Amino acid sequence: MKSVRSQPDVTSSVATASQNDCPALPGALSQVSVIIPIGPGDLTWKSLTADLAQVDEGWEWIFVATVEKPPEFDLLMAEIRPRGKIRWIISHPGRAHQMNLGVELSDRSFLWFLHADSRVSCDAVAALERSLDSHPQAIHFFDLDFQSDGPRLAQWNARGVRFRSRCLGLPFGDQGLCLSRELFCQLGRFNEQAAYGEDHLLIWAARRARVAILPVGASIATSARKYASHGWLATTALHAWRTWRQALPELVKLLRARWR
């Protein structure tokens, strides 16, 4: 059994709708567990939580962190008054392990994996609902925009992400992957032995299984701060090298599976 400590659930009463609330979403999204892995010292979840609170219709939110729940978490929840079930889970380090653990402790039919530095709009959530309702057995992903906390050249990376995900069928985890619990388990969960790219490997497993991988037709935003911190060219080159280093053996596996 895995070692895990669960902070007490944060339960809130139903909030009164405000002008900023999005329309109610009664379809598949009512059966979504939002799983958010949080790294050490990462506070970007605060902005994401405020986004999700505007569209929350009783979701399950699972924050899987490597540190104790900070005092400001409960203060923020009391302020935004989300309607859903909320848990702060303490986990061993490793994003793949954190997300797998979040799945084990969740209780909804669909799993939506979001990075803590993602920003989500009402339009994006509505598009996800339409996509889930139409194709519940697919993997769903968003196009990616970069926030203004990095170099302008990051916008070229957004175009590259769109080509990679839509044309090559290889979306990554920062694109808000969403799929059914049943499908996630069939694909073998996230690979906790991989040094990186656990999301990438899950997509290759889906391609070998001939699972549909679909864009929802909307974008979410992510931070571009890593391009500012480590340099645009160096960061872009590193990501490209890691991607294709991991992709080539997976492509060989896919071709072998097709030729059998």
Coordinates of C-alpha atoms in Angstrom, one line a residue:
M1 CA 0.0 0.0 0.0
K2 CA 1.3 3.4 -0.9
S3 CA 2.1 5.9 1.9
V4 CA -0.1 8.9 1.7
R5 CA -1.5 11.4 4.1
S6 CA -4.8 13.1 3.3
Q7 CA -5.6 16.5 4.7
P8 CA -9.2 16.8 5.8
D9 CA -11.7 17.4 3.0
V10 CA -12.7 21.0 2.6
T11 CA -16.5 21.1 2.3
S12 CA -18.3 24.3 1.4
S13 CA -21.9 25.3 1.1
V14 CA -23.4 26.2 -2.3
A15 CA -22.3 29.6 -3.2
T16 CA -24.7 32.2 -4.6
A17 CA -24.1 32.8 -8.3
S18 CA -22.3 35.9 -9.2
Q19 CA -21.9 37.9 -12.5
N20 CA -18.6 36.1 -13.1
D21 CA -20.0 32.6 -12.8
C22 CA -20.2 30.5 -16.0
P23 CA -23.5 28.8 -17.0
A24 CA -24.2 25.5 -15.3
L25 CA -22.8 22.5 -17.1
P26 CA -25.0 19.5 -16.3
G27 CA -23.4 17.0 -18.7
A28 CA -20.3 14.8 -18.4
L29 CA -18.4 17.5 -16.5
S30 CA -20.5 16.8 -13.4
Q31 CA -18.6 13.5 -13.2
V32 CA -15.1 15.0 -13.4
S33 CA -12.2 14.7 -10.9
V34 CA -9.7 17.5 -11.5
I35 CA -6.3 16.2 -10.5
I36 CA -3.6 18.9 -10.0
P37 CA 0.0 17.8 -9.1
I38 CA 1.9 20.5 -7.2
G39 CA 5.7 20.7 -7.0
P40 CA 7.7 22.1 -4.1
G41 CA 7.4 25.9 -3.8
D42 CA 4.8 26.1 -6.6
L43 CA 2.0 28.6 -5.7
T44 CA 0.6 29.0 -9.2
W45 CA -2.4 26.8 -8.2
K46 CA -3.9 29.8 -6.6
S47 CA -4.7 31.4 -9.9
L48 CA -5.9 28.1 -11.4
T49 CA -8.2 27.5 -8.4
A50 CA -9.9 30.9 -8.9
D51 CA -10.5 30.0 -12.6
L52 CA -12.0 26.7 -11.8
A53 CA -14.2 28.1 -9.1
Q54 CA -16.1 30.1 -11.7
V55 CA -17.2 26.9 -13.6
D56 CA -17.3 24.4 -10.8
E57 CA -20.6 22.5 -10.6
G58 CA -19.8 20.0 -7.8
W59 CA -16.5 18.7 -9.2
E60 CA -14.0 16.8 -7.2
W61 CA -10.7 18.7 -6.9
I62 CA -7.6 16.8 -5.8
F63 CA -4.5 18.7 -5.2
V64 CA -1.6 16.3 -4.9
A65 CA 1.4 18.0 -3.3
T66 CA 4.8 17.0 -1.8
V67 CA 4.3 19.5 1.1
E68 CA 1.8 20.1 3.9
K69 CA -1.3 22.1 3.1
P70 CA -0.4 25.8 3.4
P71 CA -2.6 28.0 5.7
E72 CA -3.6 30.2 2.7
F73 CA -5.3 27.2 1.0
D74 CA -8.2 27.1 3.5
L75 CA -8.4 30.9 3.4
L76 CA -8.6 30.9 -0.4
M77 CA -11.3 28.2 -0.4
A78 CA -13.3 30.2 2.1
E79 CA -13.1 33.2 -0.1
I80 CA -14.0 31.6 -3.4
R81 CA -16.4 29.1 -1.9
P82 CA -16.2 26.3 -4.5
R83 CA -19.1 23.9 -4.7
G84 CA -17.2 20.7 -5.1
K85 CA -15.4 18.2 -2.9
I86 CA -11.8 19.3 -2.3
R87 CA -8.8 17.4 -1.0
W88 CA -5.2 18.3 -0.4
I89 CA -3.1 15.1 -0.6
I90 CA 0.5 14.7 0.5
S91 CA 2.5 12.4 -1.7
H92 CA 6.0 11.2 -2.4
P93 CA 7.7 13.4 -5.1
G94 CA 7.3 12.6 -8.8
R95 CA 4.6 14.0 -11.0
A96 CA 3.6 10.6 -12.4
H97 CA 3.3 9.2 -8.9
Q98 CA 1.3 12.2 -7.7
M99 CA -1.2 11.9 -10.6
N100 CA -1.6 8.2 -10.2
L101 CA -2.2 8.6 -6.5
G102 CA -4.8 11.3 -7.3
V103 CA -6.6 8.9 -9.5
E104 CA -6.6 6.2 -6.8
L105 CA -8.2 8.5 -4.3
S106 CA -10.7 10.0 -6.7
D107 CA -14.3 8.8 -7.2
R108 CA -15.5 10.3 -10.5
S109 CA -15.9 8.8 -14.0
F110 CA -13.7 11.2 -15.8
L111 CA -10.2 12.4 -15.0
W112 CA -8.9 15.9 -16.0
F113 CA -5.2 16.4 -15.4
L114 CA -4.2 20.0 -15.1
H115 CA -0.8 21.5 -14.4
A116 CA -0.8 24.0 -11.5
D117 CA 0.3 26.9 -13.7
S118 CA -2.6 26.4 -16.2
R119 CA -5.2 29.0 -16.7
V120 CA -8.7 27.9 -17.8
S121 CA -11.6 30.0 -19.2
C122 CA -15.3 29.3 -19.2
D123 CA -15.3 28.8 -23.0
A124 CA -12.6 26.1 -22.6
V125 CA -14.6 24.2 -20.0
A126 CA -17.8 24.4 -22.1
A127 CA -15.8 23.0 -25.1
L128 CA -14.5 20.2 -23.0
E129 CA -18.0 19.3 -21.9
R130 CA -19.2 19.1 -25.6
S131 CA -16.2 16.9 -26.5
L132 CA -16.7 14.6 -23.5
D133 CA -20.4 14.2 -24.3
S134 CA -19.7 13.5 -28.0
H135 CA -16.7 11.1 -27.5
P136 CA -16.6 9.7 -23.9
Q137 CA -14.1 7.0 -24.9
A138 CA -11.5 9.4 -26.4
I139 CA -8.6 11.3 -24.9
H140 CA -9.3 15.0 -25.0
F141 CA -6.8 17.8 -25.1
F142 CA -6.6 21.6 -25.5
D143 CA -4.6 23.9 -27.7
L144 CA -2.0 25.8 -25.7
D145 CA -1.4 29.5 -25.3
F146 CA 1.5 30.9 -23.3
Q147 CA 1.1 33.6 -20.7
S148 CA 3.0 36.9 -20.9
D149 CA 5.5 35.9 -18.1
G150 CA 8.1 34.8 -20.7
P151 CA 9.7 35.9 -24.0
R152 CA 7.5 36.7 -27.0
L153 CA 9.1 33.8 -28.9
A154 CA 7.1 31.5 -26.8
Q155 CA 4.2 32.1 -29.1
W156 CA 6.2 30.1 -31.7
N157 CA 6.2 27.3 -29.3
A158 CA 2.4 27.5 -29.1
R159 CA 2.3 27.0 -32.9
G160 CA 4.6 24.1 -32.6
V161 CA 2.4 22.5 -29.9
R162 CA -0.6 22.9 -32.2
F163 CA 1.2 21.1 -35.0
R164 CA 2.6 18.4 -32.8
S165 CA -0.8 17.6 -31.1
R166 CA -3.2 18.1 -34.0
C167 CA -1.1 16.9 -36.9
L168 CA 1.1 14.3 -35.2
G169 CA -1.4 13.3 -32.6
L170 CA 1.0 13.9 -29.7
P171 CA -0.5 16.2 -27.1
F172 CA 1.4 16.7 -23.8
G173 CA 0.2 17.0 -20.2
D174 CA 0.3 20.8 -20.1
Q175 CA -2.6 20.6 -22.6
G176 CA -5.1 19.5 -20.0
L177 CA -5.5 15.8 -20.9
C178 CA -9.0 14.5 -20.0
L179 CA -10.2 10.9 -20.3
S180 CA -12.4 8.3 -18.6
R181 CA -11.1 6.5 -15.5
E182 CA -11.8 3.2 -17.4
L183 CA -9.6 4.2 -20.3
F184 CA -6.8 5.5 -18.1
C185 CA -6.6 2.1 -16.3
Q186 CA -6.7 0.2 -19.6
L187 CA -3.7 2.2 -20.8
G188 CA -1.7 1.3 -17.8
R189 CA -1.7 4.6 -15.9
F190 CA 1.3 7.0 -15.9
N191 CA 4.7 5.3 -16.0
E192 CA 6.3 6.1 -12.6
Q193 CA 9.6 4.7 -13.8
A194 CA 10.1 7.3 -16.6
A195 CA 12.5 10.1 -15.8
Y196 CA 10.2 12.5 -17.7
G197 CA 7.4 12.5 -20.3
E198 CA 4.9 10.2 -18.4
D199 CA 2.1 12.1 -20.3
H200 CA 3.9 11.5 -23.6
L201 CA 4.2 7.8 -23.0
L202 CA 0.5 7.5 -22.1
I203 CA -0.4 9.1 -25.4
W204 CA 1.8 6.5 -27.2
A205 CA 0.0 3.7 -25.4
A206 CA -3.3 5.2 -26.5
R207 CA -2.1 5.3 -30.1
R208 CA -1.1 1.6 -30.0
A209 CA -4.5 0.8 -28.6
R210 CA -6.1 2.9 -31.4
V211 CA -7.8 5.3 -29.0
A212 CA -9.1 8.5 -30.5
I213 CA -7.1 11.6 -29.4
L214 CA -9.2 14.6 -30.0
P215 CA -8.8 18.4 -29.7
V216 CA -11.6 20.0 -27.8
G217 CA -11.5 23.1 -30.0
A218 CA -10.4 25.6 -27.3
S219 CA -7.2 26.7 -25.6
I220 CA -5.9 26.8 -22.1
A221 CA -2.9 29.0 -21.1
T222 CA 0.3 27.9 -19.3
S223 CA 3.2 29.8 -17.9
A224 CA 6.2 30.7 -20.0
R225 CA 8.4 31.4 -17.1
K226 CA 10.8 28.5 -17.8
Y227 CA 11.7 30.1 -21.1
A228 CA 12.5 33.3 -19.3
S229 CA 14.5 31.5 -16.6
H230 CA 16.5 29.2 -18.8
G231 CA 16.5 30.9 -22.2
W232 CA 14.1 30.4 -25.0
L233 CA 16.5 28.6 -27.4
A234 CA 18.0 26.3 -24.7
T235 CA 14.6 25.4 -23.3
T236 CA 13.1 24.8 -26.7
A237 CA 16.0 22.6 -27.8
L238 CA 16.0 20.6 -24.6
H239 CA 12.2 19.9 -25.0
A240 CA 12.6 18.9 -28.6
W241 CA 15.5 16.6 -27.9
R242 CA 13.8 14.9 -25.0
T243 CA 10.6 14.5 -27.0
W244 CA 12.1 12.8 -30.0
R245 CA 14.5 10.7 -27.9
Q246 CA 11.5 9.3 -26.2
A247 CA 9.3 9.2 -29.3
L248 CA 11.5 7.2 -31.6
P249 CA 11.4 3.9 -29.7
E250 CA 7.6 4.4 -29.1
L251 CA 7.2 4.9 -32.8
V252 CA 9.0 1.6 -33.4
K253 CA 6.6 -0.1 -30.9
L254 CA 3.6 1.4 -32.7
L255 CA 4.8 0.2 -36.2
R256 CA 5.4 -3.3 -34.9
A257 CA 1.9 -3.4 -33.3
R258 CA 0.4 -2.3 -36.7
W259 CA 2.3 -5.0 -38.6
R260 CA 1.3 -7.9 -36.5

